[in-house]
Short mmCIF file of C-alpha atoms and ligand atoms in Angstrom, two decimals:
data_model
loop_
_atom_site.label_atom_id
_atom_site.label_comp_id
_atom_site.label_asym_id
_atom_site.label_seq_id
_atom_site.Cartn_x
_atom_site.Cartn_y
_atom_site.Cartn_z
CA UNK A 1 43.39 9.52 280.18
CA UNK A 2 41.05 9.60 277.37
CA UNK A 3 37.32 9.44 278.07
CA UNK A 4 34.63 6.88 276.07
CA UNK A 5 33.67 10.62 274.76
CA UNK A 6 36.57 11.75 273.13
CA UNK A 7 37.53 8.39 272.67
CA UNK A 8 34.83 8.11 269.90
CA UNK A 9 36.08 11.39 267.96
CA UNK A 10 38.34 8.65 266.29
CA UNK A 11 36.21 8.25 263.33
CA UNK A 12 36.99 4.55 261.48
CA UNK A 13 39.35 5.12 258.28
CA UNK A 14 40.95 8.12 259.48
CA UNK A 15 44.44 8.19 260.50
CA UNK A 16 45.65 8.71 263.87
CA UNK A 17 48.38 10.91 264.78
CA UNK A 18 50.76 10.11 267.69
CA UNK A 19 49.83 13.40 269.21
CA UNK A 20 45.89 13.33 268.68
CA UNK A 21 45.35 9.65 270.05
CA UNK A 22 48.79 8.46 272.08
CA UNK A 23 46.12 6.47 274.05
CA UNK A 24 43.79 3.78 272.81
CA UNK A 25 41.42 1.29 274.72
CA UNK A 26 40.31 -2.33 274.31
CA UNK A 27 36.62 -1.79 272.81
CA UNK A 28 33.34 -2.92 274.75
CA UNK A 29 31.95 -1.56 277.96
CA UNK A 30 34.27 -3.18 280.81
CA UNK A 31 37.72 -2.62 279.41
CA UNK A 32 39.88 -0.78 281.01
CA UNK A 33 41.90 2.06 278.83
CA UNK A 34 45.99 1.09 278.14
CA UNK A 35 47.83 2.95 276.67
CA UNK A 36 48.99 1.47 273.02
CA UNK A 37 51.48 4.36 271.18
CA UNK A 38 50.81 3.27 267.87
CA UNK A 39 51.66 5.84 265.91
CA UNK A 40 50.00 6.62 262.48
CA UNK A 41 47.83 3.83 262.40
CA UNK A 42 44.45 3.88 260.50
CA UNK A 43 42.15 3.39 262.64
CA UNK A 44 39.45 0.76 260.69
CA UNK A 45 37.11 -0.13 263.83
CA UNK A 46 37.22 1.12 267.68
CA UNK A 47 34.44 -1.21 268.50
CA UNK A 48 37.10 -4.09 269.17
CA UNK A 49 40.22 -2.47 267.89
CA UNK A 50 41.12 -3.08 264.18
CA UNK A 51 43.85 -0.88 262.95
CA UNK A 52 45.29 -0.67 259.62
CA UNK A 53 49.67 -0.53 258.75
CA UNK A 54 49.62 2.84 256.98
CA UNK A 55 51.95 2.41 253.03
CA UNK A 56 55.11 3.89 255.26
CA UNK A 57 55.21 0.18 257.31
CA UNK A 58 56.07 -1.16 253.75
CA UNK A 59 59.21 0.47 253.84
CA UNK A 60 61.03 -1.89 256.10
CA UNK A 61 61.15 -5.74 255.54
CA UNK A 62 60.52 -6.65 259.31
CA UNK A 63 57.72 -4.37 260.75
CA UNK A 64 58.17 -2.78 263.80
CA UNK A 65 55.53 -3.58 265.82
CA UNK A 66 54.06 -0.22 266.69
CA UNK A 67 53.14 -0.42 263.28
CA UNK A 68 51.73 -4.08 262.69
CA UNK A 69 48.04 -4.23 262.02
CA UNK A 70 45.81 -5.28 265.19
CA UNK A 71 42.66 -7.26 264.28
CA UNK A 72 40.01 -8.09 266.95
CA UNK A 73 36.70 -9.71 266.26
CA UNK A 74 36.06 -9.23 270.23
CA UNK A 75 38.05 -7.97 273.06
CA UNK A 76 40.93 -9.26 274.16
CA UNK A 77 41.32 -10.39 277.89
CA UNK A 78 41.36 -7.66 280.50
CA UNK A 79 42.55 -8.96 283.81
CA UNK A 80 45.80 -11.09 282.92
CA UNK A 81 47.21 -13.15 285.25
CA UNK A 82 50.31 -15.09 284.33
CA UNK A 83 50.15 -17.53 287.57
CA UNK A 84 47.28 -18.54 286.35
CA UNK A 85 47.33 -18.70 282.83
CA UNK A 86 47.31 -22.34 281.97
CA UNK A 87 47.24 -23.93 278.49
CA UNK A 88 45.41 -26.87 277.80
CA UNK A 89 45.18 -29.50 275.66
CA UNK A 90 42.20 -32.18 274.94
CA UNK A 91 40.41 -34.03 272.84
CA UNK A 92 41.72 -36.74 270.57
CA UNK A 93 44.54 -37.26 272.44
CA UNK A 94 46.48 -39.97 274.61
CA UNK A 95 47.39 -37.74 277.17
CA UNK A 96 45.09 -34.43 278.15
CA UNK A 97 47.55 -31.92 279.55
CA UNK A 98 47.60 -28.25 281.32
CA UNK A 99 50.53 -26.26 280.81
CA UNK A 100 51.77 -23.51 283.21
CA UNK A 101 53.85 -20.81 280.76
CA UNK A 102 57.03 -21.96 282.31
CA UNK A 103 56.56 -25.74 281.00
CA UNK A 104 55.75 -23.94 277.69
CA UNK A 105 58.95 -22.43 277.57
CA UNK A 106 61.20 -25.28 278.79
CA UNK A 107 60.45 -26.78 275.26
CA UNK A 108 62.98 -26.09 272.87
CA UNK A 109 62.67 -22.40 270.97
CA UNK A 110 61.96 -21.81 266.96
CA UNK A 111 61.71 -18.96 265.40
CA UNK A 112 59.89 -17.83 261.32
CA UNK A 113 59.88 -14.81 260.03
CA UNK A 114 56.43 -14.53 258.50
CA UNK A 115 53.53 -12.74 256.76
CA UNK A 116 50.88 -12.22 258.66
CA UNK A 117 47.68 -10.97 256.88
CA UNK A 118 43.79 -10.37 257.16
CA UNK A 119 42.06 -12.95 255.25
CA UNK A 120 39.85 -9.62 254.68
CA UNK A 121 42.90 -7.38 253.66
CA UNK A 122 42.21 -5.57 250.38
CA UNK A 123 38.11 -5.59 250.72
CA UNK A 124 37.88 -1.48 250.57
CA UNK A 125 39.45 -2.14 247.26
CA UNK A 126 36.09 -4.68 246.34
CA UNK A 127 33.74 -4.18 243.65
CA UNK A 128 30.62 -4.40 244.74
CA UNK A 129 31.53 -3.25 247.42
CA UNK A 130 30.84 -5.85 250.57
CA UNK A 131 30.01 -6.20 254.30
CA UNK A 132 33.21 -5.81 256.91
CA UNK A 133 36.18 -4.17 258.53
CA UNK A 134 37.41 -1.85 255.15
CA UNK A 135 40.79 -2.04 255.09
CA UNK A 136 42.95 -1.08 251.66
CA UNK A 137 46.60 -2.40 251.68
CA UNK A 138 48.06 -2.69 255.41
CA UNK A 139 46.54 -5.31 257.27
CA UNK A 140 49.48 -7.15 256.55
CA UNK A 141 52.76 -7.07 258.13
CA UNK A 142 56.35 -9.41 258.67
CA UNK A 143 56.94 -10.49 262.09
CA UNK A 144 60.20 -11.99 263.50
CA UNK A 145 57.72 -15.11 265.27
CA UNK A 146 59.70 -16.78 268.16
CA UNK A 147 58.38 -19.72 270.42
CA UNK A 148 58.29 -23.46 270.78
CA UNK A 149 56.19 -26.00 267.84
CA UNK A 150 53.37 -27.07 268.26
CA UNK A 151 54.39 -30.50 266.77
CA UNK A 152 56.54 -30.77 270.34
CA UNK A 153 52.91 -29.79 272.12
CA UNK A 154 50.77 -31.91 269.88
CA UNK A 155 53.69 -34.89 270.53
CA UNK A 156 54.09 -34.83 274.41
CA UNK A 157 49.29 -35.20 274.43
CA UNK A 158 50.04 -38.23 271.84
CA UNK A 159 47.70 -37.49 268.95
CA UNK A 160 45.50 -40.66 268.50
CA UNK A 161 44.97 -41.53 265.00
CA UNK A 162 41.42 -40.55 264.63
CA UNK A 163 43.04 -36.45 265.14
CA UNK A 164 42.48 -34.88 262.54
CA UNK A 165 41.89 -31.03 262.51
CA UNK A 166 43.34 -29.03 265.78
CA UNK A 167 41.22 -26.05 267.28
CA UNK A 168 42.04 -22.93 268.96
CA UNK A 169 40.90 -21.26 271.35
CA UNK A 170 41.94 -17.20 272.68
CA UNK A 171 41.23 -15.94 276.30
CA UNK A 172 38.76 -12.85 274.58
CA UNK A 173 36.07 -11.65 276.18
CA UNK A 174 33.44 -12.82 274.22
CA UNK A 175 30.65 -10.43 274.19
CA UNK A 176 26.83 -11.39 274.59
CA UNK A 177 25.50 -13.74 272.43
CA UNK A 178 28.20 -13.73 269.66
CA UNK A 179 30.07 -17.21 268.76
CA UNK A 180 33.49 -17.39 270.67
CA UNK A 181 36.52 -16.99 268.27
CA UNK A 182 37.66 -20.72 267.24
CA UNK A 183 38.79 -21.89 264.16
CA UNK A 184 40.76 -25.42 263.48
CA UNK A 185 43.21 -26.37 261.25
CA UNK A 186 43.97 -29.59 259.59
CA UNK A 187 47.27 -31.69 261.86
CA UNK A 188 49.21 -32.25 258.94
CA UNK A 189 50.01 -27.99 259.12
CA UNK A 190 49.44 -28.07 262.64
CA UNK A 191 52.42 -30.79 263.25
CA UNK A 192 54.28 -28.83 260.74
CA UNK A 193 57.42 -28.37 262.18
CA UNK A 194 56.84 -24.19 261.08
CA UNK A 195 53.83 -24.01 263.21
CA UNK A 196 54.83 -22.26 266.27
CA UNK A 197 53.04 -21.19 269.56
CA UNK A 198 54.45 -17.92 269.94
CA UNK A 199 55.55 -16.13 273.08
CA UNK A 200 57.76 -13.33 271.53
CA UNK A 201 57.92 -11.00 268.43
CA UNK A 202 60.52 -9.00 266.71
CA UNK A 203 62.70 -10.08 270.00
CA UNK A 204 60.25 -8.91 272.36
CA UNK A 205 57.90 -10.29 274.58
CA UNK A 206 54.49 -10.23 272.87
CA UNK A 207 52.31 -7.20 273.57
CA UNK A 208 48.84 -8.07 274.30
CA UNK A 209 47.49 -6.46 271.06
CA UNK A 210 49.36 -9.71 269.15
CA UNK A 211 48.13 -11.87 271.56
CA UNK A 212 50.22 -12.25 275.02
CA UNK A 213 50.84 -14.40 276.79
CA UNK A 214 50.41 -17.19 273.19
CA UNK A 215 49.84 -17.20 270.05
CA UNK A 216 49.75 -19.62 267.42
CA UNK A 217 51.61 -18.55 264.01
CA UNK A 218 49.87 -20.55 260.97
CA UNK A 219 52.31 -19.74 258.34
CA UNK A 220 51.72 -18.20 255.03
CA UNK A 221 47.57 -19.13 256.35
CA UNK A 222 44.94 -16.15 256.72
CA UNK A 223 45.20 -14.86 259.68
CA UNK A 224 42.57 -15.84 261.41
CA UNK A 225 44.48 -19.37 261.59
CA UNK A 226 46.55 -17.89 264.10
CA UNK A 227 44.77 -17.65 267.25
CA UNK A 228 45.81 -14.97 269.57
CA UNK A 229 45.52 -15.25 273.56
CA UNK A 230 45.82 -18.86 273.28
CA UNK A 231 44.63 -21.16 275.95
CA UNK A 232 42.71 -23.81 274.79
CA UNK A 233 43.56 -26.47 271.74
CA UNK A 234 41.34 -29.20 271.06
CA UNK A 235 42.32 -32.33 268.58
CA UNK A 236 39.14 -32.56 266.67
CA UNK A 237 38.06 -35.78 264.77
CA UNK A 238 36.83 -32.90 262.14
CA UNK A 239 37.02 -29.61 261.04
CA UNK A 240 35.81 -27.62 264.10
CA UNK A 241 32.39 -26.52 262.64
CA UNK A 242 31.71 -23.12 264.50
CA UNK A 243 31.04 -19.48 263.68
CA UNK A 244 33.98 -18.75 262.29
CA UNK A 245 35.01 -21.53 259.89
CA UNK A 246 31.02 -21.92 258.91
CA UNK A 247 30.09 -18.96 257.54
CA UNK A 248 33.26 -17.48 258.43
CA UNK A 249 36.15 -18.05 255.99
CA UNK A 250 34.98 -20.00 253.25
CA UNK A 251 36.22 -19.34 249.63
CA UNK A 252 33.93 -20.48 246.74
CA UNK A 253 34.44 -24.03 244.76
CA UNK A 254 33.46 -22.89 241.53
CA UNK A 255 34.64 -19.13 239.91
CA UNK A 256 31.45 -16.95 240.79
CA UNK A 257 30.89 -13.67 238.78
CA UNK A 258 31.03 -10.46 240.85
CA UNK A 259 28.10 -9.49 243.07
CA UNK A 260 26.94 -13.16 243.08
CA UNK A 261 25.96 -15.24 246.34
CA UNK A 262 27.36 -18.30 246.77
CA UNK A 263 25.55 -21.35 249.20
CA UNK A 264 27.66 -22.88 251.77
CA UNK A 265 27.87 -26.25 250.23
CA UNK A 266 30.19 -24.61 247.54
CA UNK A 267 32.25 -23.17 250.01
CA UNK A 268 35.44 -24.49 251.61
CA UNK A 269 37.56 -23.21 254.37
CA UNK A 270 40.22 -20.18 253.44
CA UNK A 271 44.04 -21.95 253.96
CA UNK A 272 46.88 -20.35 252.26
CA UNK A 273 47.38 -17.01 251.17
CA UNK A 274 47.01 -15.89 247.46
CA UNK A 275 50.00 -14.25 245.56
CA UNK A 276 49.82 -10.42 245.98
CA UNK A 277 52.44 -7.23 245.23
CA UNK A 278 50.91 -3.95 246.54
CA UNK A 279 52.33 -0.37 245.91
CA UNK A 280 53.61 1.60 248.62
CA UNK A 281 55.17 4.84 246.88
CA UNK A 282 54.56 6.77 245.20
CA UNK A 283 50.96 7.10 246.79
CA UNK A 284 47.81 7.66 244.70
CA UNK A 285 47.58 11.36 243.40
CA UNK A 286 51.54 12.02 243.80
CA UNK A 287 52.60 15.31 241.67
CA UNK A 288 55.84 13.82 240.57
CA UNK A 289 59.14 16.04 238.13
CA UNK A 290 60.12 14.40 235.10
CA UNK A 291 63.25 12.33 235.77
CA UNK A 292 63.88 8.91 238.48
CA UNK A 293 61.00 8.34 240.59
CA UNK A 294 60.94 5.17 242.67
CA UNK A 295 58.28 2.77 243.03
CA UNK A 296 58.24 0.17 245.41
CA UNK A 297 56.40 -2.21 247.16
CA UNK A 298 55.86 -5.45 248.40
CA UNK A 299 54.83 -9.07 247.08
CA UNK A 300 54.01 -12.09 249.11
CA UNK A 301 52.18 -15.65 248.34
CA UNK A 302 51.35 -17.36 251.73
CA UNK A 303 53.60 -21.05 251.57
CA UNK A 304 54.79 -20.16 247.58
CA UNK A 305 58.01 -17.99 246.75
CA UNK A 306 57.52 -15.10 244.68
CA UNK A 307 59.52 -15.29 241.38
CA UNK A 308 59.04 -12.00 239.71
CA UNK A 309 57.18 -8.79 240.64
CA UNK A 310 56.77 -6.51 236.98
CA UNK A 311 55.51 -3.20 236.90
CA UNK A 312 53.33 -1.09 234.14
CA UNK A 313 53.76 2.73 233.75
CA UNK A 314 50.67 2.75 230.68
CA UNK A 315 47.85 1.15 232.43
CA UNK A 316 48.83 -2.69 231.41
CA UNK A 317 49.33 -2.24 228.30
CA UNK A 318 54.10 -2.93 228.29
CA UNK A 319 55.73 -4.70 231.59
CA UNK A 320 58.99 -4.61 233.24
CA UNK A 321 60.12 -6.14 236.23
CA UNK A 322 61.17 -5.01 239.65
CA UNK A 323 64.41 -5.56 241.18
CA UNK A 324 63.34 -7.91 244.21
CA UNK A 325 65.36 -7.63 247.56
CA UNK A 326 66.57 -11.17 248.06
CA UNK A 327 64.62 -13.86 249.58
CA UNK A 328 65.42 -13.66 253.01
CA UNK A 329 62.91 -15.85 254.58
CA UNK A 330 60.34 -18.73 253.33
CA UNK A 331 56.48 -16.83 254.31
CA UNK A 332 57.81 -13.45 254.07
CA UNK A 333 57.21 -10.60 251.87
CA UNK A 334 60.11 -9.53 249.42
CA UNK A 335 60.32 -6.01 249.10
CA UNK A 336 60.49 -4.66 245.60
CA UNK A 337 61.48 -1.78 243.16
CA UNK A 338 61.84 0.14 239.96
CA UNK A 339 63.58 2.82 239.13
CA UNK A 340 61.30 4.73 236.94
CA UNK A 341 62.01 7.50 234.67
CA UNK A 342 59.16 9.17 233.09
CA UNK A 343 60.31 12.00 230.05
CA UNK A 344 56.77 13.58 229.53
CA UNK A 345 54.18 15.36 231.76
CA UNK A 346 50.48 13.50 232.32
CA UNK A 347 48.60 10.71 233.83
CA UNK A 348 50.05 7.50 234.56
CA UNK A 349 48.66 4.61 236.15
CA UNK A 350 51.57 3.04 237.69
CA UNK A 351 50.58 -1.08 238.31
CA UNK A 352 52.19 -4.49 239.53
CA UNK A 353 51.51 -7.57 239.51
CA UNK A 354 53.64 -10.69 240.76
CA UNK A 355 53.61 -13.79 240.06
CA UNK A 356 54.66 -17.15 242.87
CA UNK A 357 56.39 -20.52 242.36
CA UNK A 358 53.31 -22.20 241.40
CA UNK A 359 52.71 -19.64 238.54
CA UNK A 360 50.08 -17.90 240.32
CA UNK A 361 49.69 -14.37 238.95
CA UNK A 362 47.59 -11.43 240.07
CA UNK A 363 44.83 -10.26 237.34
CA UNK A 364 42.84 -7.11 236.80
CA UNK A 365 40.23 -8.16 239.07
CA UNK A 366 40.21 -10.36 242.29
CA UNK A 367 38.43 -13.49 242.47
CA UNK A 368 34.81 -12.51 243.48
CA UNK A 369 33.27 -14.16 246.66
CA UNK A 370 30.45 -12.18 249.03
CA UNK A 371 32.74 -11.68 251.91
CA UNK A 372 35.72 -10.36 249.72
CA UNK A 373 38.83 -12.47 251.21
CA UNK A 374 41.94 -12.59 249.91
CA UNK A 375 41.85 -9.56 247.61
CA UNK A 376 44.85 -9.88 244.83
CA UNK A 377 43.80 -7.53 241.79
CA UNK A 378 46.78 -5.89 240.17
CA UNK A 379 47.26 -2.61 242.30
CA UNK A 380 47.19 0.48 240.58
CA UNK A 381 48.53 3.66 242.02
CA UNK A 382 48.00 7.13 239.59
CA UNK A 383 50.08 9.76 239.53
CA UNK A 384 50.54 13.11 237.95
CA UNK A 385 54.02 14.44 236.06
CA UNK A 386 54.53 17.88 235.36
CA UNK A 387 57.66 19.81 234.51
N1 LIG B 1 41.92 -15.09 269.96
C1 LIG B 1 41.83 -13.97 268.45
N2 LIG B 1 42.53 -14.80 267.98
C2 LIG B 1 42.83 -14.32 267.06
C3 LIG B 1 41.82 -12.95 266.53
C4 LIG B 1 40.75 -12.89 267.24
O1 LIG B 1 40.35 -11.70 267.40
N3 LIG B 1 40.43 -13.44 268.66
N4 LIG B 1 41.77 -12.53 264.93
C5 LIG B 1 42.49 -13.13 264.34
C6 LIG B 1 42.42 -12.57 262.92
S1 LIG B 1 41.12 -12.24 262.25
C7 LIG B 1 43.79 -11.90 262.23
S2 LIG B 1 44.24 -11.30 261.11
C8 LIG B 1 44.95 -12.06 262.80
C9 LIG B 1 45.44 -10.86 263.51
O2 LIG B 1 46.89 -10.39 264.24
P1 LIG B 1 47.54 -9.42 264.49
O3 LIG B 1 45.94 -8.27 264.97
O4 LIG B 1 48.51 -9.46 265.60
O5 LIG B 1 47.86 -8.55 263.52
O6 LIG B 1 44.46 -12.36 264.43
C10 LIG B 1 43.90 -13.63 264.73
N5 LIG B 1 43.82 -14.07 265.89
MO1 LIG B 2 41.42 -10.90 259.87
#
């Protein structure tokens, strides 16, 4: 068993090998130790478990559960009793509901493949540096999510015409004076047939790190829109206005210059993800031989489709199209590759730039915002080619 003392040996930002740390715990004083079995996840925080997928995770289209990033604002439920569990649906509805897991599972099952990305992914690259978890590339993963349609549950409850937003609350253990993790999405997105209340991930029952027994998956949107350990749905007349909607997870409505602050009135809640690509290999500082070197990575665009990924090997002076793997599912990333054949030795700056079906593309710098959300600057990896 890992004790609290050696548990703290893991320094934020270090890579944990399976042998070094086969077990991790829920953070928090009252937590129980659990076996996680995560291999080589990058630990960004132990306080509440925040684990980043290593670059090798971009090698598979569906991310294995044990490589899927974990993001917690607080601790998940500790003593969970599936018999006692209820999902309640209230607020602006005709028939408030209290459903058992069995009742939920009697509704028709649906599944989607979705790339889930934390709004803070890439924050560690923001310049100037901003406060928050210093994620680099791997607070993202693609899962096969199965469950029932949120719209089917809402139809059972009967949303009144006054119902405009739908809020979610999980079974998180809320520490001290911290406000609970509650966020809302507009009713149109909630009723979309692809928005699911998920019980299964990659063909297995959800594990506790990803929201057992039930989580929302709001496809194409920032990860925070996909509430884990869901226990309460409320239909509201207006957007929920707690901490995690305001000031949290908001986006400036006007362009800012790097470092600039913004007034709350000049922000709006984050919704869908932006267009983005990352280079997963070669890795920063790699020493390569002349000849064939495959540059590869992933690209995604939330609710939109990736139409093109370009690669530059000269720091952005010239670009060539990468080969995109076939699109297998809406909302899921595309893996891409480029057969690069450097002839001369030297230092190279490899870059990748994605364009989506809306015509959005990545810029040289990310769009500045004080919380460092939706970082999507053109990705760059410096490598060395030697004879
Ligand atoms: N109840 C609850 N749901 C939550 C969170 C949380 O802290 N509590 N974190 C959110 C955030 S910020 C993200 S990015 C995703 C991460 O999902 P994952 O841990 O399954 O990868 O869950 C979201 N859902
Ligand atoms: Mo997140």
